[in-house]
Short mmCIF file of C-alpha atoms in Angstrom, two decimals:
data_model
loop_
_atom_site.label_atom_id
_atom_site.label_comp_id
_atom_site.label_asym_id
_atom_site.label_seq_id
_atom_site.Cartn_x
_atom_site.Cartn_y
_atom_site.Cartn_z
CA MET J 271 -23.03 10.06 13.95
CA ALA J 272 -21.03 12.91 12.43
CA GLU J 273 -17.29 12.68 12.18
CA ARG J 274 -15.70 15.11 14.51
CA PHE J 275 -12.09 14.40 14.27
CA HIS J 276 -10.16 12.99 11.27
CA ILE J 277 -6.42 13.02 11.80
CA ALA J 278 -5.48 9.31 11.23
CA GLU J 279 -3.81 8.33 8.07
CA TRP J 280 -2.23 5.02 6.86
CA TYR J 281 0.35 5.13 4.11
CA GLY J 282 -0.54 8.51 3.19
CA HIS J 283 -4.40 7.95 2.84
CA PRO J 284 -6.99 9.19 5.39
CA TYR J 285 -7.82 6.08 7.37
CA MET J 286 -11.57 6.61 7.23
CA ASP J 287 -11.37 6.66 3.43
CA ILE J 288 -9.72 3.32 3.11
CA ALA J 289 -12.06 0.43 2.22
CA PRO J 290 -11.98 -2.56 4.58
CA ILE J 291 -10.31 -4.73 1.96
CA ASP J 292 -7.57 -2.18 1.39
CA ARG J 293 -6.98 -2.01 5.19
CA VAL J 294 -6.42 -5.70 5.43
CA ARG J 295 -4.01 -5.50 2.32
CA LEU J 296 -2.13 -2.58 4.04
CA ALA J 297 -1.92 -4.46 7.34
CA GLN J 298 -0.36 -7.45 5.63
CA HIS J 299 2.46 -5.32 4.17
CA ARG J 300 5.87 -6.32 5.47
CA VAL J 301 8.86 -4.10 5.07
CA GLY J 302 12.06 -6.21 4.88
CA ALA J 303 15.00 -6.03 7.32
CA HIS J 304 16.80 -3.68 4.96
CA THR J 305 15.67 -0.03 4.42
CA MET J 306 14.08 0.46 1.11
CA LYS J 307 15.34 3.02 -1.35
CA LYS J 308 12.93 5.98 -1.90
CA ALA J 309 12.56 4.85 -5.65
CA ASP J 310 11.55 1.39 -4.53
CA THR J 311 9.03 2.71 -2.03
CA LYS J 312 7.45 4.87 -4.75
CA ARG J 313 7.26 1.84 -6.98
CA LEU J 314 5.81 -0.30 -4.43
CA ALA J 315 3.03 2.32 -3.73
CA ALA J 316 2.30 2.63 -7.41
CA LEU J 317 2.07 -1.15 -7.97
CA GLN J 318 -0.16 -1.59 -4.94
CA GLU J 319 -2.48 1.20 -6.16
CA LYS J 320 -2.55 -0.54 -9.65
CA VAL J 321 -3.52 -3.79 -8.00
CA VAL J 322 -6.69 -2.18 -6.79
CA GLY J 323 -7.78 -0.90 -10.10
CA ALA J 324 -6.41 -3.29 -12.67
CA GLN J 325 -4.55 -6.46 -13.19
CA LEU J 326 -0.76 -6.40 -13.17
CA THR J 327 1.41 -7.70 -15.88
CA PRO J 328 3.59 -10.70 -15.04
CA ARG J 329 6.56 -8.49 -14.79
CA GLU J 330 4.81 -6.07 -12.43
CA GLN J 331 3.61 -8.88 -10.27
CA ASP J 332 7.22 -10.24 -10.03
CA ARG J 333 8.41 -6.77 -9.01
CA LEU J 334 5.66 -6.43 -6.47
CA ASP J 335 6.52 -9.71 -4.94
CA VAL J 336 10.14 -8.71 -4.60
CA LEU J 337 9.49 -5.52 -3.06
CA MET J 338 6.86 -7.06 -0.56
CA ARG J 339 9.53 -9.46 0.82
#
C-alpha cells in the first residue's frame, strides 16, 4: 500500500520514519512540572539521539537522568 499522506511528526521526526523501539522510548518521555529551558531541551534531544547510536559516558547518563525527571 502506497503512502498517500505523511504529515505526522513526533519530536521533530516524521512519525513513519521512527523505528518502533524509538517510538516506545519517545512515548516514555516525561517532561517535569517545570518548563524546561531551551538549552536543556536541546541537550536532552542530543543525549537521546546519542543513546540510539552510541553508549553515553557516566556524566552524560547522569545529565540525561536529570533532564528526564
